[in-house]
Short mmCIF file of C-alpha atoms in Angstrom, two decimals:
data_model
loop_
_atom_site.label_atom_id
_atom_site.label_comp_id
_atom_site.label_asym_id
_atom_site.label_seq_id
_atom_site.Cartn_x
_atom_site.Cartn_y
_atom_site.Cartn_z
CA UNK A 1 -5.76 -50.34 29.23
CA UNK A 2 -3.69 -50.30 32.18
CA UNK A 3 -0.46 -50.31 29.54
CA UNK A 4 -2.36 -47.49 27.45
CA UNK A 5 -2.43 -45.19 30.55
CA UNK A 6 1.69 -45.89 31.24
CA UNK A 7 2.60 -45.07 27.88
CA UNK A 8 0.47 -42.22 27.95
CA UNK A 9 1.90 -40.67 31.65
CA UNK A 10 5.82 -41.40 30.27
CA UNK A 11 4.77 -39.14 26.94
CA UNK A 12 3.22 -36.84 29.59
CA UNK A 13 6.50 -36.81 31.76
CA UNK A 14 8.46 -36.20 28.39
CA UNK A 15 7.13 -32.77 27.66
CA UNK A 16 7.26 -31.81 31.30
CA UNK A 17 11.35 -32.67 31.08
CA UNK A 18 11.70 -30.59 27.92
CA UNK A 19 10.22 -27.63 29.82
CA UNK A 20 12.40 -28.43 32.29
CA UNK A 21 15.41 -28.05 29.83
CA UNK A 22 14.16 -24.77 28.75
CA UNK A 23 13.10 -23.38 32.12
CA UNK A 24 17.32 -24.41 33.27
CA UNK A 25 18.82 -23.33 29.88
CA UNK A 26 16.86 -19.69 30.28
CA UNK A 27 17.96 -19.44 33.52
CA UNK A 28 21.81 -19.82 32.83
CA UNK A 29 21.07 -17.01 30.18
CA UNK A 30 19.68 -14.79 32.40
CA UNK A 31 23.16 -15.57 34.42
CA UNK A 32 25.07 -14.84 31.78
CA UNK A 33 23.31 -11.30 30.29
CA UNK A 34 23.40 -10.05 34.30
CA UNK A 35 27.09 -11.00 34.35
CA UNK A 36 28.39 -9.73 30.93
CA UNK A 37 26.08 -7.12 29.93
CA UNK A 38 26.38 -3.84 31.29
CA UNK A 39 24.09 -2.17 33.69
CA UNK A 40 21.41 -0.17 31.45
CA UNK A 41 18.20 -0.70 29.90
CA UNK A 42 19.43 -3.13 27.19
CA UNK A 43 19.97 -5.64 30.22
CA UNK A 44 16.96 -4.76 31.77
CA UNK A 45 14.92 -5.94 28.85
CA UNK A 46 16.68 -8.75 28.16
CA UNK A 47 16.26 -9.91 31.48
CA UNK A 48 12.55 -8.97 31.42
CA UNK A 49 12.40 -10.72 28.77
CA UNK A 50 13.69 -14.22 29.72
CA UNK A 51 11.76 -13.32 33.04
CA UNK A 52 8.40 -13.17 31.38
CA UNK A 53 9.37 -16.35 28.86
CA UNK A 54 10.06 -18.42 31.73
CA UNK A 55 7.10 -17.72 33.43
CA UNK A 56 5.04 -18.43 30.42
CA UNK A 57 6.62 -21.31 30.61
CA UNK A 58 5.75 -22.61 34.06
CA UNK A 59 2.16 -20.68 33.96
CA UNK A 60 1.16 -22.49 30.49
CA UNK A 61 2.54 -26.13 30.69
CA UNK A 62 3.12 -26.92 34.46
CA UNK A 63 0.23 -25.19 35.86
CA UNK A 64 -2.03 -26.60 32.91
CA UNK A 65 -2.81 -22.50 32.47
CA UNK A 66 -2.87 -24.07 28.76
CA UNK A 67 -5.94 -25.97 28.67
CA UNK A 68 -8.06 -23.55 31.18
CA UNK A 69 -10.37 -21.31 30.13
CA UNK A 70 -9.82 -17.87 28.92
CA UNK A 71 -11.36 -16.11 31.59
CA UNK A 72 -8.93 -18.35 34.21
CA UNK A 73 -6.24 -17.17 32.20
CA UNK A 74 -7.03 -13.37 31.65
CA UNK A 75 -7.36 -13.21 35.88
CA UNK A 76 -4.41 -15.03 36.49
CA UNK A 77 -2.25 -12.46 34.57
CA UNK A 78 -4.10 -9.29 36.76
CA UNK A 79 -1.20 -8.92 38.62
CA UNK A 80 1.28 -8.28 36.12
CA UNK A 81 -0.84 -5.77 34.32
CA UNK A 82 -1.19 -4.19 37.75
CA UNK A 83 2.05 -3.77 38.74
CA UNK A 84 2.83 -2.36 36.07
CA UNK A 85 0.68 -0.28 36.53
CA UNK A 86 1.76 0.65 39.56
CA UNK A 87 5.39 0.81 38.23
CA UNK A 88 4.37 3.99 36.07
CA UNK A 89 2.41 5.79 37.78
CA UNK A 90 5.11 5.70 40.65
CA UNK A 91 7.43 7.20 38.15
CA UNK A 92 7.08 10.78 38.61
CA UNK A 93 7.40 10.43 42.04
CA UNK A 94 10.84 8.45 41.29
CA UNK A 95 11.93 11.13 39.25
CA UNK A 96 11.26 13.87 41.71
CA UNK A 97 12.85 11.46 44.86
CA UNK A 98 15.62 11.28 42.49
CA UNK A 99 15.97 15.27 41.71
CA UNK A 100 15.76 16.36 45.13
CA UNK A 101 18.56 13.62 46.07
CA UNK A 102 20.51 15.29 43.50
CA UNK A 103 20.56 18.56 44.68
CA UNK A 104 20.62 18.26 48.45
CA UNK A 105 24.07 15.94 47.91
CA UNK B 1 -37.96 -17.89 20.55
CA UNK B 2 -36.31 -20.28 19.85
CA UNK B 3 -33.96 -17.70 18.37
CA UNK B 4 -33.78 -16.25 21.94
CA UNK B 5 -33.31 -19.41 23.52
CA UNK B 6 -30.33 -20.40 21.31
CA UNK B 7 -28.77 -16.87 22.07
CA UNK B 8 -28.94 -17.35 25.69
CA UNK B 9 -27.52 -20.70 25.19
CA UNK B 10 -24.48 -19.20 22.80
CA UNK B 11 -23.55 -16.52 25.50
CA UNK B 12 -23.66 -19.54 28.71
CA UNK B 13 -20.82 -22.05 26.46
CA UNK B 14 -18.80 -18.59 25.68
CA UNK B 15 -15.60 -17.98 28.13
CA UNK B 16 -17.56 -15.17 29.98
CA UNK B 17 -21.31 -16.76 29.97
CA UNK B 18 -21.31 -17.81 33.29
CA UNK B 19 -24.05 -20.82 34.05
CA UNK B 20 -23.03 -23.53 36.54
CA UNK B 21 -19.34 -23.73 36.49
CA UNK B 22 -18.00 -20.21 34.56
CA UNK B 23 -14.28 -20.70 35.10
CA UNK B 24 -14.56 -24.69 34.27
CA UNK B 25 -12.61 -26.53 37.10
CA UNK B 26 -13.72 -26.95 40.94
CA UNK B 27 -14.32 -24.80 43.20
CA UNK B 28 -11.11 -26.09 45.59
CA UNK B 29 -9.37 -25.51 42.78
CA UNK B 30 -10.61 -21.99 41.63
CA UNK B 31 -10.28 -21.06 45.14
CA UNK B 32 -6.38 -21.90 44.84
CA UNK B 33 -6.16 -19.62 41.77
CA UNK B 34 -8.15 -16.52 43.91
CA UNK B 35 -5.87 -17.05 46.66
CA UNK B 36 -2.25 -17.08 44.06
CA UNK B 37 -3.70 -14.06 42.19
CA UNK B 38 -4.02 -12.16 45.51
CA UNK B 39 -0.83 -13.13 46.85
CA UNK B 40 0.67 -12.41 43.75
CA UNK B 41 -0.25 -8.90 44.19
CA UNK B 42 1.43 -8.67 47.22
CA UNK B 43 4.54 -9.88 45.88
CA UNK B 44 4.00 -7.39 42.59
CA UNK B 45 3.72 -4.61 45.43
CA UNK B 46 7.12 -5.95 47.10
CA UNK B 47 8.72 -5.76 43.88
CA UNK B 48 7.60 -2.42 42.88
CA UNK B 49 8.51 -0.96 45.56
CA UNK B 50 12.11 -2.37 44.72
CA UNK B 51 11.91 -0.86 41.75
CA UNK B 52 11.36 2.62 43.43
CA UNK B 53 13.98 2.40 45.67
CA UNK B 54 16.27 1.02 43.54
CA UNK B 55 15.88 4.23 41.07
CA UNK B 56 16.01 6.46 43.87
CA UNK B 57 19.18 5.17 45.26
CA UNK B 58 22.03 6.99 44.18
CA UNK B 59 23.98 4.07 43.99
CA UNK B 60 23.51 -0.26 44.79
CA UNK B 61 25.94 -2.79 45.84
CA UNK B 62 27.20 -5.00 42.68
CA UNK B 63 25.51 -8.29 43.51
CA UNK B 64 28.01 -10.32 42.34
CA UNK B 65 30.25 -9.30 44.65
CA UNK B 66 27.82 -9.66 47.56
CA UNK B 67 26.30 -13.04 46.90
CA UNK B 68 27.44 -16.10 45.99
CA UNK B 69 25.63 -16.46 42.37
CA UNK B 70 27.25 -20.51 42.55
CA UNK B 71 25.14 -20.59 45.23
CA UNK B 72 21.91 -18.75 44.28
CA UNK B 73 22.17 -20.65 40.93
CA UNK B 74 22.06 -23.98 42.33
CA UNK B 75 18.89 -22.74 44.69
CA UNK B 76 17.21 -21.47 41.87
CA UNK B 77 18.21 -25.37 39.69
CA UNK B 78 16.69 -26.64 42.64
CA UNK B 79 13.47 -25.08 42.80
CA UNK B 80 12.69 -25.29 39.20
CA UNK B 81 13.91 -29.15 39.33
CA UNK B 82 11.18 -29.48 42.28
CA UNK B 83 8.76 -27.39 40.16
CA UNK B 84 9.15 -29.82 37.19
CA UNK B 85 8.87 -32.71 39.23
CA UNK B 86 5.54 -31.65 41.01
CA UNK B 87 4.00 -31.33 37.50
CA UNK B 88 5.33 -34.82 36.48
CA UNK B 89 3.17 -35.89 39.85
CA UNK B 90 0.20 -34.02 38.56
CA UNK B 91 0.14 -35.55 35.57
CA UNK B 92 0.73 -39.30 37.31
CA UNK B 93 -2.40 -38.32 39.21
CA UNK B 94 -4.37 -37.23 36.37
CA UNK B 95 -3.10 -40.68 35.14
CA UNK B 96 -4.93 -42.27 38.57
CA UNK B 97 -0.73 -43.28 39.57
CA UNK B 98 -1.15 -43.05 43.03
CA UNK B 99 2.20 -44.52 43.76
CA UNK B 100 3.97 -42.64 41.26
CA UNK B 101 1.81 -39.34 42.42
CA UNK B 102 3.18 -39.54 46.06
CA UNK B 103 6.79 -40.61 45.23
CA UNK B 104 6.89 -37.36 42.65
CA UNK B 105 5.71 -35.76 45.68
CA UNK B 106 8.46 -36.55 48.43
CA UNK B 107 10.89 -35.73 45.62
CA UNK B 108 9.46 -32.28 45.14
CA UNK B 109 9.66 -32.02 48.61
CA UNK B 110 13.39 -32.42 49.10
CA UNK B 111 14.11 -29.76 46.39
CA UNK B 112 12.34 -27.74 48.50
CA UNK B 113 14.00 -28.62 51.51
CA UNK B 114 17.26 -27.69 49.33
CA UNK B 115 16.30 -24.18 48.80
CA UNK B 116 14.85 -23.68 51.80
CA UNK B 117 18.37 -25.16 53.62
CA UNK B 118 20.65 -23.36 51.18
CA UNK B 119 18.73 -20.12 52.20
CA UNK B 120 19.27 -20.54 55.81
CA UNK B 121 23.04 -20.86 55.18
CA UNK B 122 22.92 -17.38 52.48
CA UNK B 123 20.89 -15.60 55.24
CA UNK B 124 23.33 -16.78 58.49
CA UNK B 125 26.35 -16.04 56.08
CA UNK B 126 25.04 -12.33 54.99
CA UNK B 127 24.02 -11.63 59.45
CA UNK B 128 27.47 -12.69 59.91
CA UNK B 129 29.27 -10.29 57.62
CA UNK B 130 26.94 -7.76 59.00
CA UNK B 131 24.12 -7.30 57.24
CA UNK B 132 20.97 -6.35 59.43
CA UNK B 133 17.61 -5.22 58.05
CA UNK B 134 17.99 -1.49 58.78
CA UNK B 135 21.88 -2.01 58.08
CA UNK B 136 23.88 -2.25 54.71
CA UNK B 137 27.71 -3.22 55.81
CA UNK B 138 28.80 -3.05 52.05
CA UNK B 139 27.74 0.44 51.17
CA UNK B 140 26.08 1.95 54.74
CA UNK B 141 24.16 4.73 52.96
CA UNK B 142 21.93 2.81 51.30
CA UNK B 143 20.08 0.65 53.77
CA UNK B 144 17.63 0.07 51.52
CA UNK B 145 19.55 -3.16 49.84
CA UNK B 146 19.29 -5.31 52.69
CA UNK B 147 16.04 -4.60 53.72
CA UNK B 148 14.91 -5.25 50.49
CA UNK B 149 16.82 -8.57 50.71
CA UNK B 150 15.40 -9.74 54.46
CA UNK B 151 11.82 -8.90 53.08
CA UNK B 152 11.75 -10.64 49.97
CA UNK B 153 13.13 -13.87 50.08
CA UNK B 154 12.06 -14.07 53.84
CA UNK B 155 8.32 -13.30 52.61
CA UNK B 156 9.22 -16.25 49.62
CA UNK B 157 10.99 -17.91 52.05
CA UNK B 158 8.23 -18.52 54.20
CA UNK B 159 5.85 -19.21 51.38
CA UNK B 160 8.38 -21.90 50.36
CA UNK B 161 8.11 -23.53 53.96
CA UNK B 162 4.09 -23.41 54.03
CA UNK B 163 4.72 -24.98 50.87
CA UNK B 164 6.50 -27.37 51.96
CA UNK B 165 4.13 -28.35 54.87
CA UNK B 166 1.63 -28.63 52.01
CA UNK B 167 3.44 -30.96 50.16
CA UNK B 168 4.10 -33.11 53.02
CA UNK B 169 0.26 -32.95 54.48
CA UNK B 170 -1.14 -34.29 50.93
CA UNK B 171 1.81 -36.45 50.42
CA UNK B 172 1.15 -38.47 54.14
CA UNK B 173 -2.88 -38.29 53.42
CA UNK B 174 -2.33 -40.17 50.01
CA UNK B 175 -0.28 -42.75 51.55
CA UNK B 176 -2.50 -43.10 54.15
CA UNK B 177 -5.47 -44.12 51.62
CA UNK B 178 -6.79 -40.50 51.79
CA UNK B 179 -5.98 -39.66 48.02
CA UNK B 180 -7.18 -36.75 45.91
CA UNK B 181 -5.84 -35.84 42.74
CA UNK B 182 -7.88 -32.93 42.69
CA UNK B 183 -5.60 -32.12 46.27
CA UNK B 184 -2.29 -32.74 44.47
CA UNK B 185 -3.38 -30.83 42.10
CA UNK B 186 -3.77 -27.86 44.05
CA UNK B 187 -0.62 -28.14 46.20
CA UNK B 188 0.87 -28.05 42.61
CA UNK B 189 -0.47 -24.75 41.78
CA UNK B 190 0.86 -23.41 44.64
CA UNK B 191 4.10 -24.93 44.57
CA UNK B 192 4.52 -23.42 40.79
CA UNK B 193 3.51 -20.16 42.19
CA UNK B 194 6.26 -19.87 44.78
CA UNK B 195 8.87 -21.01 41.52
CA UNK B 196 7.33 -17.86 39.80
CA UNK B 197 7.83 -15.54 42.31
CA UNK B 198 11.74 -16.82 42.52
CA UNK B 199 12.05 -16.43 38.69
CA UNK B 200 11.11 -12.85 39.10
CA UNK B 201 13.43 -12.47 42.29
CA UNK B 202 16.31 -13.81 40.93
CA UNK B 203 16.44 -11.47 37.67
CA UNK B 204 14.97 -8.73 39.53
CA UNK B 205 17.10 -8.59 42.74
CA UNK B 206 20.09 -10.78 42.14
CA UNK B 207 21.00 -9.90 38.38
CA UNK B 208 19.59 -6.69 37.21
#
């Protein structure tokens, strides 16, 4: 029994290093597209993108997000919906900031 | 009836029926996930607002040439290392590994101390060239870069420190006798939070 439950943490511990793998190799990607790529949306969404992968990542296998329930999960990802949110509605304003910064230089 | 009775019984096992325990987990630790979901607004509000200035600026330092990425890189290896090895002491104290649990713990703990040490040295480096919150000494007419900076990864900063005194309180407890894998569980969840809110801080602030 007591051997059943070591085997069964070190297969446990294996996927968590695998994530781990991904979580470091994603994150010297996202080094590399913010030092080569130029600045401009292609680079944004790229690094988005990784941004979002990792924390899939972290949210679904090391916070167990995984094996909770869907209503957990659908709460837990408020925030991002939110902000984004947020981000767009705020971008008339940013447009207008951005206008009047123009003209008055 | 019975038809009613087996309806009422479908909806309470659905996702969104409610009865006794409607989320599935404890209440400690559904209280954990309340608390990251609020706090993760406040960060989403930090990093909009970012956003907005960032747009509005008519121009932003080049980060590379500001920070040290070696530096930031090997903070942001740390905190992901400590963030894989708190879930590798989760899962030893799903297993009931107490020993393991704790061990996992104090290891998770110095990659925190890392980060938190290797921000102390970015933040005295960047007051020493200059840099003050209301104060850009790379490019003075936009101010907005370095306050941006002092809030953010002071704000995660912090979080990373109350983390860390987390860490250590259920780390002493369980070597004391007073063990709860439901507790490590929950100082988990909150240690993966704060490596969540760096993942979006270092593409966000440092890269883009």
């Amino acid at each position: 029994m007591a051997e059943t439950a070591h085997q069964a943490t070190h297969h446990g511990y294996k996927g968590y290093v695998v994530i781990w793998g991904w979580l470091l190799a994603m994150t010297l990607l996202a080094l590399g597209a913010g030092e080569y790529l130029p600045t401009g949306t292609l680079k944004a969404l790229v690094l988005v993108g990784i941004t979002l992968a990792k924390v899939l990542l972290i949210a679904a296998f090391f916070m167990h997000l995984k094996t909770e329930k869907l209503n957990l999960i659908m709460i837990t990802f408020a925030p991002i919906i939110l902000s984004l949110i947020m981000f767009f509605f705020m971008s008339p304003d940013m447009a207008e900031t951005a206008t009047r910064a123009f003209y008055l230089r | 009836m019975d038809a009613t009775i087996a309806e009422q019984q479908r909806i309470m096992a659905s996702d969104w029926g409610g009865g006794k325990s409607p989320f599935g987990t404890t209440w400690s630790k559904f209280m954990m996930w309340v608390f990251i979901v609020s706090d993760a607004l406040t960060f989403a509000g930090f990093i909009v607002a970012y956003g907005f200035m960032r747009s509005v600026s008519p121009a932003w330092p080049d980060q590379q040439e500001v920070f040290s990425m070696g530096l930031i890189t090997f903070m942001t290896f740390a905190l992901i290392s400590s963030s894989a090895v708190m879930a590798m002491s989760v899962g030893a104290a799903q297993q009931g590994n107490q020993k393991q649990a704790v061990r996992f713990l104090w290891l998770t703990f110095l990659g925190g101390l890392i980060f938190l040490s290797s921000q102390a040295y970015e933040w005295s480096h960047f007051i020493g060239e200059g840099a003050r919150l209301n104060y850009n000494p790379w490019m003075p007419d936009v101010p907005q870069f370095t306050a941006v900076f002092f809030v953010m990864t002071g704000f995660h900063g912090f979080h990373v420190f109350t983390g860390l005194v987390l860490l250590a309180y259920t780390a002493i407890r369980a070597s004391l006798g007073k063990y709860s894998g439901n507790g490590v569980e929950i100082a988990g969840l909150y240690w993966h939070f704060i490596d969540v809110v760096w993942v979006f801080i270092f593409a966000f602030f440092y890269l883009l």
